[in-house]
Coordinates of N, CA and C in Angstrom, one line a residue:
X98 N 84.2 89.1 111.1 CA 83.7 87.8 110.6 C 84.1 86.8 111.6
X99 N 83.3 86.1 112.1 CA 83.8 84.9 113.0 C 84.1 83.7 112.2
X100 N 85.2 82.9 112.5 CA 85.5 81.7 111.9 C 84.8 80.7 112.5
X101 N 84.4 79.5 111.9 CA 83.8 78.4 112.3 C 84.9 77.3 112.4
X102 N 85.4 77.0 113.7 CA 86.4 75.9 113.5 C 85.8 74.7 114.3
X103 N 85.1 73.8 113.5 CA 84.5 72.8 114.0 C 85.5 71.7 114.6
X104 N 85.4 71.2 115.7 CA 86.3 70.3 116.3 C 87.5 70.8 117.0
X105 N 87.6 72.2 117.1 CA 88.6 72.8 117.9 C 88.1 73.3 119.1
X106 N 88.5 73.0 120.3 CA 88.1 73.3 121.5 C 89.1 73.7 122.5
X107 N 88.8 74.0 123.7 CA 89.6 74.2 124.8 C 90.7 75.2 124.6
X108 N 91.9 75.0 125.0 CA 93.0 76.0 124.9 C 93.3 76.3 123.5
X109 N 93.4 75.3 122.6 CA 93.5 75.4 121.2 C 92.6 76.4 120.6
X110 N 91.4 76.3 121.0 CA 90.4 77.2 120.3 C 90.7 78.7 120.9
X111 N 90.9 78.7 122.2 CA 91.2 80.2 122.8 C 92.4 80.6 122.2
X112 N 93.5 79.9 121.9 CA 94.7 80.4 121.3 C 94.4 80.9 120.0
X113 N 93.7 80.2 119.1 CA 93.5 80.6 117.7 C 92.5 81.9 117.7
X114 N 91.5 82.0 118.6 CA 90.7 83.1 118.6 C 91.7 84.4 119.0
X115 N 92.6 84.2 119.9 CA 93.5 85.3 120.2 C 94.4 85.6 119.0
X116 N 94.7 84.7 118.2 CA 95.6 84.9 117.0 C 94.8 85.8 116.1
X117 N 93.4 85.4 116.0 CA 92.6 86.2 115.0 C 92.4 87.7 115.5
X118 N 92.8 88.0 116.7 CA 92.6 89.5 117.3 C 93.9 90.3 116.7
X119 N 95.0 89.6 116.3 CA 96.2 90.4 116.1 C 95.8 91.2 114.8
X120 N 95.8 92.5 114.8 CA 95.5 93.3 113.5 C 96.5 93.1 112.5
X121 N 95.9 93.4 111.2 CA 96.6 93.2 110.0 C 98.0 94.1 110.0
X122 N 99.0 93.5 109.8 CA 100.3 94.3 109.7 C 101.0 94.4 111.2
X123 N 100.4 93.8 112.2 CA 101.0 93.8 113.4 C 101.4 92.3 113.7
X124 N 102.3 92.3 114.8 CA 102.6 90.9 115.2 C 102.4 90.8 116.9
X125 N 102.4 89.5 117.3 CA 102.2 89.4 118.7 C 103.1 88.2 119.0
X126 N 103.7 88.2 120.2 CA 104.6 87.0 120.6 C 103.7 85.8 120.9
X127 N 104.2 84.5 120.9 CA 103.8 83.3 121.3 C 103.2 83.5 122.9
X128 N 104.0 84.2 123.6 CA 103.6 84.7 125.1 C 102.5 85.5 125.2
X129 N 102.4 86.4 124.4 CA 101.3 87.3 124.3 C 100.1 86.7 124.0
X130 N 100.1 85.8 123.0 CA 98.9 85.0 122.7 C 98.5 84.1 123.8
X131 N 99.5 83.4 124.5 CA 99.2 82.6 125.7 C 98.4 83.4 126.7
X132 N 98.9 84.5 127.0 CA 98.2 85.4 128.0 C 96.9 85.8 127.6
X133 N 96.6 86.2 126.4 CA 95.4 86.5 125.9 C 94.4 85.4 125.9
X134 N 95.0 84.1 125.8 CA 94.2 82.9 125.9 C 94.0 82.4 127.3
X135 N 94.4 83.3 128.2 CA 94.3 83.0 129.6 C 95.2 81.8 130.2
X136 N 96.2 81.5 129.5 CA 97.2 80.5 130.0 C 98.6 80.9 129.9
X137 N 98.9 82.0 130.7 CA 100.3 82.5 130.7 C 101.4 81.4 130.8
X138 N 102.4 81.4 130.0 CA 103.5 80.4 129.9 C 103.1 79.2 129.0
X139 N 102.1 79.3 128.3 CA 101.7 78.1 127.5 C 102.2 78.5 126.0
X140 N 103.5 79.1 126.0 CA 103.9 79.7 124.6 C 103.9 78.4 123.6
X141 N 104.5 77.3 124.1 CA 104.7 76.1 123.2 C 103.2 75.7 122.6
X142 N 102.5 75.7 123.7 CA 101.1 75.2 123.2 C 100.4 76.1 122.2
X143 N 100.9 77.4 122.2 CA 100.3 78.4 121.1 C 101.0 78.0 119.9
X144 N 102.3 77.8 120.0 CA 102.9 77.3 118.7 C 102.4 76.1 118.1
X145 N 102.1 75.3 118.9 CA 101.4 73.9 118.5 C 100.1 74.2 117.8
X146 N 99.2 75.1 118.4 CA 98.0 75.3 117.8 C 98.3 76.0 116.5
X147 N 99.1 77.1 116.4 CA 99.3 77.7 115.1 C 99.8 76.7 114.0
X148 N 100.8 75.8 114.4 CA 101.2 74.8 113.5 C 100.2 73.9 112.9
X149 N 99.4 73.6 113.8 CA 98.3 72.5 113.3 C 97.1 73.0 112.7
X150 N 97.0 74.4 112.6 CA 95.7 74.9 111.9 C 95.8 74.6 110.4
X151 N 94.8 74.1 109.7 CA 94.9 73.8 108.4 C 94.6 75.1 107.4
X152 N 94.1 76.3 108.2 CA 93.7 77.4 107.5 C 94.6 78.6 108.0
X153 N 96.0 78.3 108.0 CA 97.0 79.4 108.6 C 97.0 80.7 107.7
X154 N 96.5 80.7 106.4 CA 96.4 82.0 105.6 C 95.2 82.7 106.2
X155 N 94.1 82.1 106.3 CA 92.7 82.8 106.8 C 92.9 83.1 108.2
X156 N 93.4 82.2 109.0 CA 93.8 82.5 110.5 C 95.2 82.9 110.6
X157 N 95.5 84.2 110.9 CA 96.8 84.7 110.6 C 97.9 84.2 111.6
X158 N 98.2 82.9 111.4 CA 99.2 82.5 112.5 C 100.7 83.0 112.0
X159 N 100.8 83.5 110.9 CA 102.0 84.1 110.6 C 102.4 85.4 111.3
X160 N 101.3 86.0 111.9 CA 101.6 87.1 112.8 C 102.1 86.8 114.1
X161 N 102.3 85.5 114.5 CA 102.7 85.2 115.8 C 104.2 85.0 115.7
X162 N 105.0 85.7 116.6 CA 106.5 85.6 116.4 C 107.1 85.1 117.9
X163 N 108.3 84.9 117.9 CA 109.1 84.6 119.3 C 109.2 85.9 120.0
X164 N 109.3 85.7 121.3 CA 109.3 86.8 122.2 C 110.7 87.7 122.0
X165 N 111.7 87.0 121.4 CA 112.9 87.8 121.0 C 112.7 88.7 119.6
X166 N 111.7 88.6 119.1 CA 111.3 89.3 117.8 C 111.6 88.6 116.5
X167 N 112.3 87.4 116.7 CA 112.5 86.7 115.5 C 111.4 85.9 115.0
X168 N 111.1 85.6 113.8 CA 109.8 85.2 113.2 C 109.6 83.8 113.5
X169 N 110.6 82.9 113.7 CA 110.2 81.5 114.1 C 109.9 80.8 112.7
X170 N 109.4 79.7 112.9 CA 109.0 78.7 111.8 C 107.6 79.0 111.2
X171 N 107.1 78.5 110.2 CA 105.9 78.5 109.5 C 105.7 77.3 108.7
X172 N 105.2 76.3 109.4 CA 105.3 75.0 108.7 C 106.5 74.6 107.9
X173 N 107.7 74.9 108.7 CA 109.0 74.6 108.1 C 109.4 75.5 106.8
X174 N 108.7 76.5 106.8 CA 109.0 77.4 105.7 C 108.9 78.9 106.2
X175 N 110.0 79.2 107.1 CA 110.0 80.6 107.6 C 110.0 81.7 106.6
X176 N 110.5 81.3 105.2 CA 110.6 82.3 104.1 C 109.1 82.8 103.8
X177 N 108.3 81.8 103.8 CA 106.8 82.2 103.7 C 106.2 83.1 104.7
X178 N 106.5 82.9 106.0 CA 106.2 83.7 106.9 C 106.8 85.2 106.8
X179 N 108.1 85.2 106.5 CA 108.6 86.5 106.2 C 108.0 87.1 104.9
X180 N 107.6 86.4 103.9 CA 106.9 87.1 102.8 C 105.6 87.7 103.2
X181 N 104.8 86.9 104.0 CA 103.5 87.5 104.5 C 103.6 88.7 105.4
X182 N 104.6 88.5 106.3 CA 104.8 89.7 107.3 C 105.3 91.0 106.4
X183 N 106.2 90.8 105.4 CA 106.6 91.9 104.7 C 105.5 92.4 103.8
X184 N 104.6 91.4 103.2 CA 103.7 91.9 102.4 C 102.6 92.7 103.1
X185 N 102.3 92.5 104.3 CA 101.2 93.2 105.1 C 101.9 94.6 105.4
X186 N 103.3 94.5 105.8 CA 103.8 95.8 106.1 C 103.9 96.9 104.9
X187 N 104.2 96.3 103.8 CA 104.4 97.0 102.5 C 102.9 97.7 102.1
X188 N 101.8 96.8 102.3 CA 100.4 97.2 102.0 C 100.1 98.5 103.0
X189 N 100.4 98.3 104.3 CA 100.2 99.4 105.1 C 101.0 100.6 104.8
X190 N 102.2 100.4 104.5 CA 103.0 101.6 104.1 C 102.6 102.3 103.0
X191 N 102.1 101.5 102.0 CA 101.4 102.3 100.8 C 100.2 102.9 101.1
X192 N 99.5 102.4 102.1 CA 98.2 103.0 102.5 C 98.4 104.2 103.4
X193 N 99.7 104.4 103.9 CA 100.2 105.6 104.7 C 100.0 105.1 106.2
X194 N 100.0 104.1 106.6 CA 99.9 103.7 108.0 C 100.8 102.5 108.4
X195 N 101.1 102.2 109.6 CA 101.7 101.0 109.9 C 101.4 100.6 111.4
X196 N 101.0 99.5 111.7 CA 100.5 99.0 113.0 C 101.7 98.6 113.9
X197 N 102.7 97.8 113.3 CA 103.8 97.4 114.3 C 103.3 96.3 115.1
X198 N 103.9 96.3 116.3 CA 103.4 95.2 117.2 C 102.3 95.3 117.9
X199 N 101.7 94.4 118.5 CA 100.3 94.7 119.1 C 100.2 93.7 120.4
X200 N 99.5 94.2 121.4 CA 99.0 93.3 122.2 C 97.7 92.6 122.0
X201 N 97.5 91.5 122.1 CA 96.2 90.9 121.7 C 95.2 90.7 123.0

């Protein structure tokens, strides 16, 4: 299902589109998303795009993590990000599969 993001253009749109490609239960780094959005090195801009989306549950910004594997922030509430990542992992575990990390 395609998301309609009115008023979101340019790199921000490309970054958010790349975030939507991260599979359920998987994570990708800010750097991975920047590369997928065709702007290698724009890691901070990816973080800004993720932080400013008003639909971060629908658009899975919680699946974007730091390059060192730490989860980073989530609107100032890293515990919410951890909860969502753990929830997806548990759902996949119960279903008998686990995605892990992914390239977008």
